[in-house]
mmCIF file of C-alpha atoms in Angstrom:
data_model
loop_
_atom_site.group_PDB
_atom_site.id
_atom_site.type_symbol
_atom_site.label_atom_id
_atom_site.label_comp_id
_atom_site.label_asym_id
_atom_site.label_seq_id
_atom_site.Cartn_x
_atom_site.Cartn_y
_atom_site.Cartn_z
ATOM 1 C CA MET A 268 -16.526 -11.640 0.873
ATOM 2 C CA ALA A 269 -15.091 -13.336 -2.183
ATOM 3 C CA GLN A 270 -17.516 -15.037 -4.488
ATOM 4 C CA SER A 271 -17.223 -18.745 -5.054
ATOM 5 C CA ALA A 272 -15.739 -19.894 -8.316
ATOM 6 C CA SER A 273 -19.077 -21.322 -9.499
ATOM 7 C CA SER A 274 -20.883 -17.987 -8.989
ATOM 8 C CA VAL A 275 -18.829 -16.082 -11.547
ATOM 9 C CA SER A 276 -20.155 -16.654 -15.034
ATOM 10 C CA ALA A 277 -18.365 -15.729 -18.241
ATOM 11 C CA SER A 278 -20.799 -12.856 -18.790
ATOM 12 C CA THR A 279 -20.119 -11.510 -15.290
ATOM 13 C CA PHE A 280 -16.394 -11.738 -15.946
ATOM 14 C CA ARG A 281 -16.682 -9.878 -19.265
ATOM 15 C CA ALA A 282 -18.907 -7.211 -17.714
ATOM 16 C CA LYS A 283 -16.412 -6.679 -14.907
ATOM 17 C CA ALA A 284 -13.544 -6.362 -17.401
ATOM 18 C CA ALA A 285 -15.501 -3.723 -19.321
ATOM 19 C CA GLU A 286 -16.290 -1.912 -16.085
ATOM 20 C CA MET A 287 -12.615 -1.834 -15.134
ATOM 21 C CA ARG A 288 -11.694 -0.376 -18.519
ATOM 22 C CA ALA A 289 -13.997 2.544 -17.757
ATOM 23 C CA TRP A 290 -12.989 2.839 -14.087
ATOM 24 C CA ARG A 291 -11.110 5.981 -13.144
ATOM 25 C CA PRO A 292 -10.101 5.758 -9.481
ATOM 26 C CA GLU A 293 -10.006 8.655 -7.062
ATOM 27 C CA ASN A 294 -6.529 7.548 -5.879
ATOM 28 C CA PRO A 295 -4.013 5.985 -8.303
ATOM 29 C CA PRO A 296 -3.668 2.196 -7.851
ATOM 30 C CA SER A 297 -0.236 0.782 -7.187
ATOM 31 C CA ASN A 298 1.931 -0.835 -9.811
ATOM 32 C CA ARG A 299 1.533 -4.172 -8.049
ATOM 33 C CA ASP A 300 -2.268 -3.985 -7.959
ATOM 34 C CA ARG A 301 -2.462 -3.135 -11.659
ATOM 35 C CA LEU A 302 -0.237 -6.095 -12.495
ATOM 36 C CA GLU A 303 -2.428 -8.337 -10.327
ATOM 37 C CA LEU A 304 -5.509 -7.464 -12.399
ATOM 38 C CA TYR A 305 -3.610 -7.970 -15.642
ATOM 39 C CA ALA A 306 -2.265 -11.366 -14.566
ATOM 40 C CA LEU A 307 -5.613 -12.731 -13.379
ATOM 41 C CA HIS A 308 -7.384 -11.583 -16.553
ATOM 42 C CA LYS A 309 -4.647 -13.023 -18.750
ATOM 43 C CA GLN A 310 -4.759 -16.350 -16.903
ATOM 44 C CA ALA A 311 -8.540 -16.484 -17.305
ATOM 45 C CA VAL A 312 -8.565 -15.851 -21.053
ATOM 46 C CA SER A 313 -5.265 -17.466 -22.119
ATOM 47 C CA GLY A 314 -4.378 -20.091 -19.525
ATOM 48 C CA ASP A 315 -0.843 -20.692 -18.265
ATOM 49 C CA ALA A 316 1.930 -18.389 -19.430
ATOM 50 C CA PRO A 317 4.541 -19.952 -21.746
ATOM 51 C CA SER A 318 7.705 -21.050 -19.967
ATOM 52 C CA GLN A 319 10.018 -19.915 -22.775
ATOM 53 C CA VAL A 320 9.628 -16.454 -24.308
ATOM 54 C CA ASP A 321 12.116 -14.325 -26.217
ATOM 55 C CA LYS A 322 12.538 -11.321 -23.943
ATOM 56 C CA SER A 323 15.518 -9.731 -25.695
ATOM 57 C CA ASP A 324 13.405 -6.852 -27.039
ATOM 58 C CA ALA A 325 10.935 -6.733 -24.164
ATOM 59 C CA THR A 326 10.548 -3.527 -22.160
ATOM 60 C CA PRO A 327 10.666 -3.604 -18.338
ATOM 61 C CA ALA A 328 6.880 -3.207 -18.335
ATOM 62 C CA ASP A 329 6.448 -6.217 -20.647
ATOM 63 C CA LYS A 330 8.731 -8.314 -18.436
ATOM 64 C CA ALA A 331 6.773 -7.308 -15.340
ATOM 65 C CA LYS A 332 3.510 -8.334 -17.014
ATOM 66 C CA LEU A 333 4.921 -11.694 -18.078
ATOM 67 C CA ASN A 334 6.256 -12.413 -14.583
ATOM 68 C CA ALA A 335 2.912 -11.467 -13.055
ATOM 69 C CA TRP A 336 1.091 -13.779 -15.491
ATOM 70 C CA ARG A 337 3.486 -16.638 -14.709
ATOM 71 C CA SER A 338 2.756 -16.228 -10.995
ATOM 72 C CA LYS A 339 -0.829 -17.409 -11.700
ATOM 73 C CA ARG A 340 0.236 -20.640 -13.390
ATOM 74 C CA GLY A 341 -1.947 -23.574 -12.390
ATOM 75 C CA LEU A 342 -5.142 -21.598 -11.759
ATOM 76 C CA SER A 343 -8.151 -22.866 -13.670
ATOM 77 C CA GLN A 344 -10.261 -20.538 -15.781
ATOM 78 C CA ALA A 345 -13.058 -20.556 -13.199
ATOM 79 C CA GLU A 346 -10.642 -19.801 -10.358
ATOM 80 C CA SER A 347 -9.002 -17.001 -12.334
ATOM 81 C CA MET A 348 -12.351 -15.392 -13.187
ATOM 82 C CA ASN A 349 -13.446 -15.607 -9.571
ATOM 83 C CA LEU A 350 -10.210 -14.072 -8.273
ATOM 84 C CA TYR A 351 -10.297 -11.367 -10.957
ATOM 85 C CA VAL A 352 -13.805 -10.221 -10.031
ATOM 86 C CA ALA A 353 -12.976 -10.306 -6.313
ATOM 87 C CA GLU A 354 -9.766 -8.313 -6.867
ATOM 88 C CA CYS A 355 -11.637 -5.742 -8.977
ATOM 89 C CA ASP A 356 -14.163 -5.251 -6.194
ATOM 90 C CA ARG A 357 -11.380 -4.902 -3.608
ATOM 91 C CA GLN A 358 -9.479 -2.301 -5.619
ATOM 92 C CA GLN A 359 -12.618 -0.268 -6.261
ATOM 93 C CA ARG A 360 -13.264 -0.203 -2.506
ATOM 94 C CA VAL A 361 -9.669 0.766 -1.724
ATOM 95 C CA TYR A 362 -9.060 3.373 -4.435
ATOM 96 C CA GLY A 363 -12.583 4.711 -4.878
ATOM 97 C CA PHE A 364 -14.138 6.485 -7.849
ATOM 98 C CA LYS A 365 -13.751 9.938 -9.261
ATOM 99 C CA PRO A 366 -16.904 11.910 -8.318
ATOM 100 C CA THR A 367 -18.145 12.159 -11.917
ATOM 101 C CA GLN A 368 -17.656 8.483 -12.645
ATOM 102 C CA GLN A 369 -19.760 6.611 -10.109
ATOM 103 C CA THR A 370 -22.806 6.511 -12.345
ATOM 104 C CA THR A 371 -20.956 6.041 -15.638
ATOM 105 C CA THR A 372 -19.021 2.905 -14.673
ATOM 106 C CA ALA A 373 -22.112 0.721 -14.409
ATOM 107 C CA SER A 374 -23.453 1.911 -17.750
ATOM 108 C CA ALA A 375 -20.085 1.249 -19.365
ATOM 109 C CA ALA A 376 -20.127 -2.276 -17.990
ATOM 110 C CA SER A 377 -23.584 -2.983 -19.366
ATOM 111 C CA SER A 378 -23.039 -1.433 -22.797
ATOM 112 C CA SER A 379 -19.493 -2.574 -23.574
ATOM 113 C CA THR A 380 -18.513 -5.867 -25.079
ATOM 114 C CA VAL A 381 -15.194 -7.539 -24.419
ATOM 115 C CA SER A 382 -13.355 -9.905 -26.646
ATOM 116 C CA PRO A 383 -12.442 -13.037 -24.706
ATOM 117 C CA GLY A 384 -8.807 -12.611 -25.675
ATOM 118 C CA GLY A 385 -8.673 -8.874 -25.044
ATOM 119 C CA THR A 386 -6.655 -8.718 -21.846
ATOM 120 C CA PRO A 387 -6.444 -5.157 -20.496
ATOM 121 C CA THR A 388 -2.847 -3.954 -20.729
ATOM 122 C CA ASN A 389 -3.274 -1.102 -18.298
ATOM 123 C CA THR A 390 -6.231 -1.320 -15.935
ATOM 124 C CA PRO A 391 -7.815 0.943 -14.809
ATOM 125 C CA ALA A 392 -8.366 3.393 -17.636
ATOM 126 C CA ALA A 393 -6.537 6.685 -17.736
ATOM 127 C CA GLU A 394 -6.342 9.544 -20.180
ATOM 128 C CA GLY A 395 -3.378 9.297 -22.463
ATOM 129 C CA GLN A 396 -2.446 5.880 -21.142
ATOM 130 C CA THR A 397 0.395 3.905 -22.628
ATOM 131 C CA SER A 398 1.436 0.300 -22.331
ATOM 132 C CA ASN A 399 3.543 1.091 -19.264
ATOM 133 C CA VAL A 400 2.051 0.377 -15.882
ATOM 134 C CA LEU A 401 1.922 3.234 -13.408
ATOM 135 C CA ARG A 402 4.666 3.431 -10.834
ATOM 136 C CA THR A 403 2.709 5.193 -8.081
ATOM 137 C CA PRO A 404 3.774 3.264 -4.977
ATOM 138 C CA ARG A 405 1.062 1.155 -3.425
ATOM 139 C CA GLY A 406 2.150 2.299 0.024
ATOM 140 C CA LEU A 407 1.599 6.004 -0.705
ATOM 141 C CA ALA A 408 -1.868 5.254 -2.049
ATOM 142 C CA ALA A 409 -2.732 3.537 1.249
ATOM 143 C CA ILE A 410 -1.489 6.368 3.517
ATOM 144 C CA PRO A 411 -4.918 8.101 3.836
ATOM 145 C CA LEU A 412 -6.522 4.805 4.861
ATOM 146 C CA LEU A 413 -3.849 4.131 7.480
ATOM 147 C CA CYS A 414 -4.192 7.678 8.823
ATOM 148 C CA ALA A 415 -7.940 7.188 9.176
ATOM 149 C CA ALA A 416 -7.334 3.925 11.058
ATOM 150 C CA ALA A 417 -4.846 5.662 13.383
ATOM 151 C CA ALA A 418 -7.458 8.325 14.192
ATOM 152 C CA GLU A 419 -9.803 5.716 15.688
ATOM 153 C CA SER A 420 -10.742 6.707 19.248
ATOM 154 C CA ARG A 421 -10.481 4.305 22.181
ATOM 155 C CA THR A 422 -14.286 4.097 22.401
ATOM 156 C CA ALA A 423 -14.595 3.284 18.699
ATOM 157 C CA TYR A 424 -11.767 0.771 18.994
ATOM 158 C CA LEU A 425 -13.469 -1.062 21.865
ATOM 159 C CA THR A 426 -16.818 -1.014 20.038
ATOM 160 C CA ARG A 427 -15.237 -2.486 16.916
ATOM 161 C CA LEU A 428 -13.528 -5.284 18.840
ATOM 162 C CA LYS A 429 -16.862 -6.304 20.391
ATOM 163 C CA SER A 430 -18.080 -7.443 16.988
ATOM 164 C CA THR A 431 -14.737 -8.887 15.821
ATOM 165 C CA SER A 432 -13.860 -12.563 16.044
ATOM 166 C CA VAL A 433 -10.351 -13.821 16.739
ATOM 167 C CA SER A 434 -9.936 -15.026 13.152
ATOM 168 C CA ASN A 435 -11.316 -11.831 11.624
ATOM 169 C CA GLY A 436 -9.073 -9.175 13.162
ATOM 170 C CA TRP A 437 -8.174 -6.046 11.198
ATOM 171 C CA TRP A 438 -4.434 -6.639 11.392
ATOM 172 C CA ALA A 439 -4.812 -10.288 10.377
ATOM 173 C CA LYS A 440 -6.072 -9.107 6.973
ATOM 174 C CA GLN A 441 -3.143 -6.781 6.250
ATOM 175 C CA GLU A 442 -0.210 -7.472 3.972
ATOM 176 C CA PRO A 443 2.999 -5.610 3.049
ATOM 177 C CA LEU A 444 2.435 -2.548 0.892
ATOM 178 C CA CYS A 445 5.984 -1.732 -0.234
ATOM 179 C CA ALA A 446 7.237 -5.176 -1.289
ATOM 180 C CA ASP A 447 5.850 -8.471 -2.507
ATOM 181 C CA PRO A 448 4.711 -10.697 0.393
ATOM 182 C CA GLY A 449 7.103 -13.540 1.071
ATOM 183 C CA THR A 450 10.216 -11.673 -0.092
ATOM 184 C CA ILE A 451 13.020 -10.491 2.172
ATOM 185 C CA PHE A 452 12.177 -6.886 1.309
ATOM 186 C CA ALA A 453 8.805 -7.308 3.017
ATOM 187 C CA ALA A 454 10.430 -8.340 6.322
ATOM 188 C CA PRO A 455 10.170 -4.929 8.084
ATOM 189 C CA GLU A 456 6.471 -4.585 7.257
ATOM 190 C CA ASN A 457 5.818 -8.216 8.139
ATOM 191 C CA MET A 458 7.406 -7.648 11.551
ATOM 192 C CA ILE A 459 5.032 -4.748 12.267
ATOM 193 C CA ILE A 460 1.986 -6.642 10.979
ATOM 194 C CA HIS A 461 2.808 -9.809 12.936
ATOM 195 C CA LEU A 462 3.445 -7.880 16.154
ATOM 196 C CA ALA A 463 0.191 -5.940 15.796
ATOM 197 C CA SER A 464 -1.869 -8.974 14.782
ATOM 198 C CA GLY A 465 -0.447 -10.916 17.734
ATOM 199 C CA ALA A 466 -1.457 -8.166 20.156
ATOM 200 C CA GLU A 467 -4.872 -7.980 18.509
ATOM 201 C CA ARG A 468 -5.306 -11.748 18.795
ATOM 202 C CA ILE A 469 -4.452 -11.643 22.500
ATOM 203 C CA SER A 470 -6.922 -8.823 23.137
ATOM 204 C CA LEU A 471 -9.678 -10.804 21.407
ATOM 205 C CA SER A 472 -9.022 -14.166 23.056
ATOM 206 C CA ILE A 473 -8.399 -13.365 26.718
ATOM 207 C CA ASP A 474 -9.806 -16.054 29.021
ATOM 208 C CA PRO A 475 -11.518 -14.392 32.047
ATOM 209 C CA GLU A 476 -10.473 -17.347 34.193
ATOM 210 C CA VAL A 477 -6.817 -16.728 33.384
ATOM 211 C CA VAL A 478 -6.852 -12.915 33.506
ATOM 212 C CA PRO A 479 -9.316 -11.681 36.164
ATOM 213 C CA LEU A 480 -9.925 -8.372 34.416
ATOM 214 C CA PRO A 481 -12.717 -7.116 32.151
ATOM 215 C CA LEU A 482 -11.934 -7.697 28.498
ATOM 216 C CA THR A 483 -12.226 -3.963 27.754
ATOM 217 C CA VAL A 484 -9.424 -3.233 30.237
ATOM 218 C CA VAL A 485 -7.044 -5.531 28.369
ATOM 219 C CA GLN A 486 -8.140 -4.081 25.038
ATOM 220 C CA SER A 487 -7.614 -0.535 26.344
ATOM 221 C CA PHE A 488 -4.071 -1.571 27.263
ATOM 222 C CA PHE A 489 -3.423 -2.593 23.648
ATOM 223 C CA TRP A 490 -5.162 0.403 22.022
ATOM 224 C CA PRO A 491 -2.107 2.748 22.162
ATOM 225 C CA LEU A 492 0.060 -0.048 20.724
ATOM 226 C CA HIS A 493 -2.411 -0.433 17.852
ATOM 227 C CA ASN A 494 -2.142 3.287 17.062
ATOM 228 C CA ILE A 495 1.627 3.579 17.388
ATOM 229 C CA LEU A 496 2.208 0.550 15.148
ATOM 230 C CA LEU A 497 -0.032 2.110 12.508
ATOM 231 C CA SER A 498 2.066 5.283 12.712
ATOM 232 C CA ILE A 499 5.314 3.313 12.485
ATOM 233 C CA TRP A 500 3.924 1.498 9.438
ATOM 234 C CA ILE A 501 3.217 4.858 7.821
ATOM 235 C CA LEU A 502 6.782 5.974 8.613
ATOM 236 C CA LEU A 503 8.193 2.761 7.152
ATOM 237 C CA ILE A 504 6.232 3.269 3.937
ATOM 238 C CA PHE A 505 7.831 6.667 3.435
ATOM 239 C CA ILE A 506 11.323 5.317 4.150
ATOM 240 C CA CYS A 507 10.848 2.430 1.704
ATOM 241 C CA THR A 508 9.423 4.773 -0.926
ATOM 242 C CA LEU A 509 12.399 7.128 -0.538
ATOM 243 C CA ILE A 510 14.925 4.297 -0.839
ATOM 244 C CA GLY A 511 13.104 2.866 -3.846
ATOM 245 C CA SER A 512 12.944 6.286 -5.516
ATOM 246 C CA ILE A 513 16.671 6.811 -4.978
ATOM 247 C CA ILE A 514 17.497 3.420 -6.495
ATOM 248 C CA ILE A 515 15.227 3.876 -9.528
ATOM 249 C CA THR A 516 16.385 7.461 -10.093
ATOM 250 C CA THR A 517 20.039 6.391 -9.935
ATOM 251 C CA LYS A 518 19.455 3.580 -12.441
ATOM 252 C CA THR A 519 17.639 5.933 -14.796
ATOM 253 C CA ILE A 520 20.431 8.539 -14.587
ATOM 254 C CA LEU A 521 23.146 5.948 -15.266
ATOM 255 C CA MET A 522 21.375 3.654 -17.733
ATOM 256 C CA GLY A 523 18.925 6.008 -19.403
ATOM 257 C CA THR A 524 15.172 5.981 -19.853
ATOM 258 C CA LYS A 525 15.315 3.562 -22.785
ATOM 259 C CA ARG A 526 16.971 0.865 -20.667
ATOM 260 C CA THR A 527 14.850 1.294 -17.538
ATOM 261 C CA GLY A 528 11.551 2.164 -19.228
ATOM 262 C CA ILE A 529 11.048 4.995 -16.729
ATOM 263 C CA SER A 530 11.608 8.694 -17.341
ATOM 264 C CA LEU A 531 12.945 11.106 -14.734
ATOM 265 C CA ASN A 532 9.889 13.295 -15.299
ATOM 266 C CA SER A 533 7.541 10.423 -14.411
ATOM 267 C CA LEU A 534 9.575 9.679 -11.275
ATOM 268 C CA PHE A 535 9.120 13.240 -10.047
ATOM 269 C CA LEU A 536 5.439 13.310 -10.996
ATOM 270 C CA GLU A 537 4.467 9.881 -9.647
ATOM 271 C CA GLU A 538 6.847 9.208 -6.751
ATOM 272 C CA ILE A 539 8.967 12.116 -5.514
ATOM 273 C CA ASN A 540 6.417 14.949 -5.552
ATOM 274 C CA PRO A 541 3.555 12.760 -4.202
ATOM 275 C CA SER A 542 5.850 11.674 -1.346
ATOM 276 C CA ALA A 543 6.384 15.285 -0.271
ATOM 277 C CA LYS A 544 2.685 16.079 -0.587
ATOM 278 C CA ALA A 545 1.667 13.021 1.435
ATOM 279 C CA ALA A 546 4.241 13.748 4.155
ATOM 280 C CA ASN A 547 3.004 17.339 4.443
ATOM 281 C CA ALA A 548 -0.574 16.082 4.794
ATOM 282 C CA LEU A 549 0.403 14.093 7.891
ATOM 283 C CA CYS A 550 0.850 17.353 9.825
ATOM 284 C CA ALA A 551 -2.725 18.529 9.202
ATOM 285 C CA SER A 552 -4.712 19.422 12.316
ATOM 286 C CA HIS A 553 -7.306 16.684 11.761
ATOM 287 C CA GLN A 554 -4.705 13.893 11.948
ATOM 288 C CA ALA A 555 -4.095 11.822 15.076
ATOM 289 C CA LEU A 556 -1.283 13.029 17.337
ATOM 290 C CA SER A 557 0.903 10.023 16.524
ATOM 291 C CA VAL A 558 0.477 10.662 12.796
ATOM 292 C CA ARG A 559 1.379 14.340 13.199
ATOM 293 C CA LEU A 560 4.554 13.353 15.044
ATOM 294 C CA VAL A 561 5.436 11.080 12.126
ATOM 295 C CA GLY A 562 4.847 14.045 9.817
ATOM 296 C CA LEU A 563 7.337 16.106 11.820
ATOM 297 C CA THR A 564 10.002 13.414 11.552
ATOM 298 C CA LEU A 565 9.471 13.407 7.766
ATOM 299 C CA MET A 566 10.137 17.116 7.285
ATOM 300 C CA PRO A 567 13.676 16.345 5.978
ATOM 301 C CA LEU A 568 12.039 14.236 3.256
ATOM 302 C CA VAL A 569 9.731 17.109 2.346
ATOM 303 C CA THR A 570 12.720 19.460 2.167
ATOM 304 C CA ILE A 571 14.723 17.094 -0.062
ATOM 305 C CA CYS A 572 11.808 16.588 -2.456
ATOM 306 C CA ASP A 573 10.897 20.296 -2.580
ATOM 307 C CA VAL A 574 14.497 21.433 -3.176
ATOM 308 C CA ALA A 575 14.959 18.787 -5.880
ATOM 309 C CA SER A 576 11.693 19.849 -7.564
ATOM 310 C CA GLY A 577 12.764 23.497 -7.400
ATOM 311 C CA THR A 578 16.052 22.579 -9.034
ATOM 312 C CA VAL A 579 14.146 20.805 -11.798
ATOM 313 C CA ARG A 580 12.216 24.014 -12.516
ATOM 314 C CA THR A 581 15.313 26.224 -12.538
ATOM 315 C CA THR A 582 18.160 24.153 -13.987
ATOM 316 C CA GLY A 583 16.541 21.057 -15.500
ATOM 317 C CA ILE A 584 15.380 17.543 -14.733
ATOM 318 C CA LEU A 585 18.839 15.948 -14.669
ATOM 319 C CA SER A 586 20.208 18.415 -12.108
ATOM 320 C CA GLY A 587 17.151 17.943 -9.906
ATOM 321 C CA ALA A 588 17.398 14.147 -10.101
ATOM 322 C CA ILE A 589 21.118 14.186 -9.223
ATOM 323 C CA LEU A 590 20.456 16.513 -6.272
ATOM 324 C CA PHE A 591 17.670 14.242 -5.039
ATOM 325 C CA VAL A 592 19.932 11.175 -5.140
ATOM 326 C CA ILE A 593 22.846 12.925 -3.415
ATOM 327 C CA ALA A 594 20.634 14.396 -0.681
ATOM 328 C CA GLY A 595 18.955 11.044 -0.068
ATOM 329 C CA ILE A 596 22.229 9.123 0.133
ATOM 330 C CA THR A 597 24.018 11.643 2.390
ATOM 331 C CA THR A 598 21.152 11.524 4.907
ATOM 332 C CA TRP A 599 21.100 7.694 5.037
ATOM 333 C CA TRP A 600 21.943 7.723 8.743
ATOM 334 C CA TYR A 601 18.701 9.546 9.523
ATOM 335 C CA TRP A 602 16.469 7.093 7.622
ATOM 336 C CA ILE A 603 18.306 3.883 8.536
ATOM 337 C CA CYS A 604 19.491 4.631 12.104
ATOM 338 C CA VAL A 605 17.716 7.573 13.755
ATOM 339 C CA LEU A 606 14.113 6.938 12.713
ATOM 340 C CA PRO A 607 14.110 3.176 13.514
ATOM 341 C CA TRP A 608 15.474 3.899 16.991
ATOM 342 C CA LEU A 609 12.858 6.586 17.518
ATOM 343 C CA ALA A 610 10.188 4.107 16.463
ATOM 344 C CA PHE A 611 11.542 1.468 18.874
ATOM 345 C CA ALA A 612 11.683 3.946 21.769
ATOM 346 C CA SER A 613 8.138 5.139 21.020
ATOM 347 C CA THR A 614 6.834 1.577 21.028
ATOM 348 C CA CYS A 615 8.475 0.835 24.394
ATOM 349 C CA PHE A 616 7.029 4.035 25.883
ATOM 350 C CA VAL A 617 3.556 3.227 24.606
ATOM 351 C CA VAL A 618 3.634 -0.377 25.877
ATOM 352 C CA PHE A 619 4.959 0.339 29.355
ATOM 353 C CA VAL A 620 3.414 3.753 30.063
ATOM 354 C CA CYS A 621 0.476 4.694 27.844
ATOM 355 C CA GLY A 622 -1.031 1.203 27.739
ATOM 356 C CA GLY A 623 -1.111 0.960 31.511
ATOM 357 C CA CYS A 624 -2.624 4.428 31.846
ATOM 358 C CA PHE A 625 -5.491 3.684 29.487
ATOM 359 C CA ALA A 626 -6.091 0.313 31.153
ATOM 360 C CA LEU A 627 -6.419 2.100 34.524
ATOM 361 C CA ILE A 628 -8.763 4.663 32.962
ATOM 362 C CA GLU A 629 -11.003 1.881 31.631
ATOM 363 C CA LEU A 630 -10.831 0.013 34.941
ATOM 364 C CA ALA A 631 -11.898 3.159 36.796
ATOM 365 C CA GLY A 632 -14.783 3.615 34.370
ATOM 366 C CA VAL A 633 -13.707 7.119 33.358
#
C-alpha cells in the first residue's frame, strides 16, 4: 500500500535513492520503469521540467528522460517523493534482488549520502552502465510472473477470490506492459485487461437472489477464461516485442547507431535473444497447459531469432539484423492474422465449453 505524502521525509527519500543506486535486480527492469524512477526523482529534487530546451544535440535517451520528467509536471515535492518511494518498492517486488545483494542493499542505503540535486541517470545500478537507459522490454520481464499466475489451480483461484473484494481484483490492478497506458498502441492489451477485469468483477459481485447458484460455481465458470486470457496476454507481449524489435532494428540499419542511440549488438543482446529464450521457456514441463500451447505457437519466433543470431556469429551483425527484419516482415500474416484468430477461437471454446464443464464439476462437488 502506498505511503501517504506526509509519511515520506526527506531523509527517507534520500535513503531510498541511495538504496536504488545499489540495487541490482534479478530480472532487468523495463525501459519505461527506469524512466519512471528517473522522472519522479527529478521532479522531487528539481521541480517542473522547463518547457523550452535546446534538444538539437540531445541523444534519444536524453529526449526520453526529458519527456518522462515533463510528464510529472504539477506534482509537488512531497507528492513526488511519496510516489518515488512507492514506485521503488513496487519495482523491487516485481524485479527482485540478485541473491548476493539482499543484505547489501540495506547497508548501502544507510551508509550512502545523496546530494539533493543528484538525480540518478540510470536506476538501478549496473556494471559498466552508461547514460543510456536499458531497452529490455517491460513485457518480457513480466512473462515469468504471468506464467506463474496462469499456473494457478482452480482450488487456489477460488480460495483467492474468497478474500478478494470487488474493488481489489487482480485484473483491476493490471496495466499495459508493451505500450504507455492511454495510447492507441496499448489498445490490444487494454482490451484483454478490460475483458478479464469485467469477468472478474462479475464473479465477485454475483447476487444470490439474481443467480440461484453458489458463488463458487460461477467463479469456476470464469476460471478457464482467467487462464486463457493470461495466456493470450503472454502471446500478445511476444507479438508486440517482435514488431517493436523489427521497427527499431530497421531504423538502426537505415539511420545508424549514432542517430538512433541504439546499437545492433544491444538489440540482439537485450531484445531478440531474450525473446527466443523466453519463448522456449514457455514449453517447459512445469508450465500450465495453456502456456505451453502458447510456447508451441511461438516456435517460428524462436526459429527466426536463433537463425538470425547464428548468422551474426558466422557472417556479422549487419547480416544477422537484415535477416531478422526480412524474416519478421515476410511472416507478418502469421503474427497479425493467424495468431489473433487462434486466440479468438480459443477464447470462444473456453467460454462455451470449458467454463461450463468446470461449473458442473464444482456444482457436483467433485
